Phi, psi and omega in degrees: 000130179272143153321137182294158178279142167310141182277145175286145190198157179249105174242114184275081183315290166211168175226157190220082195084233179265349188284136188244154172223125188228203178202136162230152187239141186221185178287339177248027174108202193257139181243100164307115196251130000293147187228144171260131171240115179302146182277118175247092195308298180243048168075044167197126166284120179305124171078020207218117168289156173286323195286329161319298171318311181289320182298318171301318188129019184284124164276345212200139163224152183276124162252147178262107195295331176292301183302325189285325178296321175292327191186111354298325200112138181286345166285335178278305182307309188288330172299314166300017191080012173088165189293339180295312173288328178286323171263340151110028166253094189285357178270186174304136171242124179253153176234126168300194186264349198093312173341282177309326165290336180282325171299301184295327206235319171332154155245150167061038189293148183209105183267143173217178173302338191268334174168226205213117179253133175214165179253132169323133165290345197277304187227019165092343173320140188268147186207141180239105182251101168279185168289327172297307193289321188297301171319300188310308177308314180291336178283324178298321178282357171082010207283167193277328190232107166270160181224144185290137163297138185212167177262120170253120174270159159282143186247154004284152174222158172289153201285333179293308159319296169312308169317306179293331183281348189282319174305301183307323195283311191307310194278323162305320177317306183311294174308326183275340176293318174295314171308323184282313172308304184312313178295354188060046168298312162325293183298331178271025177067010185271166195228152175229114182292130142286156182258104163299130186227174180136018168061216179238056189241109171302326177280337166280340168292325183288324188284324172306307183303316196294322188292317186292317180311334192261006172248160203259054170288165185272334190181160200232129192245148156259122182246179183069013190237173199046036186254027178122332182282156192295175180296307177313318172296321164298325179287322188298317170291318173309314178308307181271347175258312187314317173282003163275332195274151176289130168302342197230040166223129179297153182229127186258112162270112210271131186063040159239133004160225167309158172292321164304333171303307186278336173305322185274346190283307191302316176303344185249006165113354182289129183267315191239142174215154185218138166190152171299331191317303181304311177304297173323306192282308176311337170289313184260037162084015187253128179234135180260139180215184180293336191253025168099196176267163186222101186276090179295006164283349188280132189290341167292007182252007180296343194225024186254115206268004182274152155300173169292304169226130172283335183267355175288157183266009183255141175312308201292351171279313196254341187252354186248149179273165182287332184294321173293312167297339167277342163290314176301330173278324173295324168292358177058044155287123181344302185305339166315298177315297177304322183283316156313326174281323170294298171338293180313297174315311186295317185290322187291319183281348171287303173310304178309307178306307173329301175315292179298304182299321189298312186307310180301323188263018178064059176204026171312308189295337188280307174301330175290313170309301200294311196294331185281313183290349169279307165324313194278346179290322178100179187268345196285312183316132178308147173266000000 
């Protein structure tokens, strides 16, 4: 007789201002929050082994429903033992709904009340992604945290269009929840998050958040930000949205972002983040450090013997010279992407751990100021 899976739960440990320190429990372990989730779009965090990702401190990674639906297919992954086994990540996995990628990547898409019809950007095959099918795919993948299907529109947009998409997303939230419960997600210990929409219109954000809070979701996300609007608009929307979100459930800001975006969003009550930025930047010669960003493509690094950060726990940051990293980037060597991605994910996890420690100590504001001062000093200053 096997033990019943651990049920999804969230424990708010402490707060410091609006910043929150908590812990999510899933069938595959605990997630310490605030948490950054490395993006494993196609069942891989690009240029990284899963044990490396774990060693850096990641408790959860993200898989992409749209890409995995197209290739290799959710049914195939299920037959092969589920996404955890498939990608050799025995810890928590969050999957998005696929909606954002349909809007941004798919060809000839057509949206109506039922869902979205589109052609694959890979081979032109036609698909119909509905709220029910999105949840079904995520259930087949076996992810611990799943997302409702929503409509994410680019900003700026007319208020009437923002409201239409927000209302549609609310109706899809109800359908997603019904399918999740019909598939036994609750009994499996999984969680489904609702997604707050409303663009850059404060009263629509509040209405969306309050409407979703009345539905029995395990967590709540803020979607439709970091889609072209200035940072100050994103932060202002968080300031009006998070107070309308349940205190006892995790809050996830989707697709964000830069280290500064994350730091400022934690200050406004967000618990979870994901973004391709640290991995994508690593593949393009950009390193994130406690002294800000370092562009290794720049010729001034060609004779620089210093490491990226001699105090870092990450070997990629501590052991390799900037001159060597510059050489790898300029030569187009695969090792450049591996080392810089390693460094970037390490820095992001160090930033998250620093915030968790500071919140628990009641010193988040001091930590926030010191981190920003470090970025302001720049990478020219002696490390």
